[in-house]
């Protein structure tokens, strides 16, 4: 008799089974949203927008009076104005809508592009008109500038009526509790809530005035390049014709020296409407006018300067003649235009002060002589294709630096010289990518295609004499100041990235020490420099090895002797409450010599120059920190709230909370911090972030991604379930060791493995072991990269005839610390050891070995089923490491190649592959593998755990598995990533596993990311990303169905 209770359970069971069938048959791949992957957080190049002024910090460091000044009291805020909020809690991401019309009131056409510029972060984002409106997304209480996009064709024919006359854009902001965009008062840093910006109006552009200049003098005496030329007195007038008042100060800035942190600008005072006694190096670019620290900066703007309201480019060529106008596009090669008069405008409104919007960019390109560093001094010519103007740029050692403008087509040529011709024609246009950054894009490529980034491809040269390249290569360990530690560019998958040899980064392991002796510590007093008698602390940070090496204290204006590594790049910080100093970037090559600034080619550093702070700082360490703000989004670009972001360096850790889409934090300048998410819901593709001072390029301080050296403009968080899916793998030059755990970038990073003498560790005397220094290297900066936190997985080939007994790392006290490990059977019968590390480049590893013990092979068992299993070519031996395995039984779910089977390989006779001759011929159906059990086949599907190919765990999204024994179908999209030939496959179950192999007969055009590497005939797969998203919808349905099925089975077992 069936009770009602059992009858009810039976009905529920039936309903659940029906639900399972419906779920598995539903077209999830059609119903799922087609959402694209989130954009990368780092800009694709190291290009930095050039501004015409030198940063206020750098300027004030050279002009500040020795006396301390008390800060003025803040003025009262009038009605209708709101001061800019500074607290993190008040900021959030806000949406705003703005109408866009022509002057006659008709709506502007859909698709017209506008740019919303973030001047604080030097960032831009484009929006298109839709239904006559712009839908903007801003961080509250923060200034922006809204104007036509340089990409839009209307940029040449129209302007914004409401725009600031000097900017060409509208300075705007929005309050955290506001819904309407308002005008932003930049001078007083206030939101003008009584001046809403609800409509943007376009009108046609009228003709502009020309730059004033004097006729060219008749007779001149030319001065040799670099020699000082005396310049004629220059008139200084206002635009109404009256002379500039006496006593007004002008700065003359040598642009070849702005990277020199000790350089102070020349200053001239107007007298009788002129400046007198000006001297300039011939054929060298200068800027003249009023820098940000000038007392009259807010009172005047200069007339006729290119893209600037404060500084004009000039140069000198002749003795006792007027300076000449320096043309932005042609430099000193342009027709001569003498500047006999400097004309200034008296400012009536503060809005007149700001420079026009600029999209000029500096990009460093690599110059290759057959794969070697090309010699310096090569005459490259940069040609503007829109107007035919050109200028010659001389290369440095293996590099040429170009300064270009957005949306302008260029051609880069090599002028006649004795040694080289260019291999290929180079044409490009500065284009803006999705992140709003301009990059030099090779003709024929899209702005968002990294393969078209000019900086990712070296400029290939061909020798005229046909000689073998390499005679001009820079010797490792020698640093003459040409290797700028700031010089780094992102790179895509370029061929040269895999060609780095250990000698090219040998300076990282340089052992020779040199002594910095008798370095003066000075401060400016009046017109002279005097010793700083107070004891001041200086910190020497070795940027090449990412290590704080020394803290020293000056005495009576002199540093004690400081030991440094020869040829390494150093950053020197001053840490004092009374005095400050811009970070000094330097290299020392010989004891007793003055160091070479690594930011200025070949110039000696004769002293450390300090300036008095405006007020005493009780915590100078905190004063070194750089405050910064970043928006934080999910992968669909929705603002995130309430998540903790961690910034972790070897010497510091900062936790900052995201508030309504914004994170505000403060990091020590020039240290590398790993970025993590401390929240169970989210993850991030972690990367090392560095706060950098780019004031020597006329810019501010920025956040940089140390993997690519691109700027960081936002943080994109992803669901926790996607953690590690974008990880890539690096293999050392000898193809013996592989590392994974992060997305390391595309080519600019490598893993270095060095075997150290056994005597470097204690405690294993008389035993068989090797000591390994496994380091991550940033080759665009030639620096060690310390990744202080993460989940890194390292695998290394085990020498023939050996088993691994234990793996260790050596801590800072020299003690051996055991590391969980696995010894894994590779597809060719060799062995691989795989182990985890929580960091990279911090600790050496030790692998202890024993002699290999051969295990008895298992005899094949013929199954009772009619299907005959595939017989392996040779018996597969289980791993038998021999002695105590320590912690080698811990889980190892995702070991990098070469090899991984998640544990010691024990092939169970319980399972066999029922369909033989496995091969995939390139079709779209994938590859079916049927696994059966000889004793309990109805439970085969239930016991299924996963699949490994060539020892690497395959992500479940790359295959389907269904009941009927266990029918595993490898997706075609995954199979296309494998090289042609045979591959080992392992199917894992809760009570055993089975090994087999299959062949990839042919393949589609897409190739594996990094091909293959071999060592002694052992095939090693490289960089196979197992995070393909194909099949996710089915797996989602499958997981739900499996859960429901489990409920049904449990209910029926209970009723049985």
PDB file of C-alpha atoms in Angstrom, residues 51 123 128 151 156 183 280 309 346 392 471 518 565 586 613 824 853-854 865 877 895-896 903 966 995 1018:
ATOM      1  CA  UNK A  51      51.432  70.264 -20.781  1.00  0.00           C
ATOM      2  CA  UNK A 123      42.091  60.873 -18.641  1.00  0.00           C
ATOM      3  CA  UNK A 128      28.035  60.166 -28.495  1.00  0.00           C
ATOM      4  CA  UNK A 151      37.850  62.415 -33.412  1.00  0.00           C
ATOM      5  CA  UNK A 156      37.349  71.463 -37.456  1.00  0.00           C
ATOM      6  CA  UNK A 183      29.775  75.166 -14.052  1.00  0.00           C
ATOM      7  CA  UNK A 280      70.820  80.630 -24.377  1.00  0.00           C
ATOM      8  CA  UNK A 309      48.705  80.551 -22.332  1.00  0.00           C
ATOM      9  CA  UNK A 346      46.319  91.326 -18.702  1.00  0.00           C
ATOM     10  CA  UNK A 392      64.722  65.706 -37.308  1.00  0.00           C
ATOM     11  CA  UNK A 471      78.813  45.547 -32.794  1.00  0.00           C
ATOM     12  CA  UNK A 518      81.412  63.170   0.106  1.00  0.00           C
ATOM     13  CA  UNK A 565      75.752  48.418  -6.600  1.00  0.00           C
ATOM     14  CA  UNK A 586      70.806  58.199 -10.152  1.00  0.00           C
ATOM     15  CA  UNK A 613      59.025  73.264   3.573  1.00  0.00           C
ATOM     16  CA  UNK A 824      53.848  14.497 -11.579  1.00  0.00           C
ATOM     17  CA  UNK A 853      62.648   3.951  -7.481  1.00  0.00           C
ATOM     18  CA  UNK A 854      61.003   2.147 -10.358  1.00  0.00           C
ATOM     19  CA  UNK A 865      32.303  -5.392 -22.103  1.00  0.00           C
ATOM     20  CA  UNK A 877      54.222   3.761 -14.017  1.00  0.00           C
ATOM     21  CA  UNK A 895      49.789  23.502 -12.024  1.00  0.00           C
ATOM     22  CA  UNK A 896      51.512  25.253 -14.946  1.00  0.00           C
ATOM     23  CA  UNK A 903      48.766  14.529  -7.621  1.00  0.00           C
ATOM     24  CA  UNK A 966      31.021   9.223 -19.042  1.00  0.00           C
ATOM     25  CA  UNK A 995      45.158   7.643 -19.240  1.00  0.00           C
ATOM     26  CA  UNK A1018      60.340  16.313 -23.632  1.00  0.00           C
TER      27      UNK A1018
END
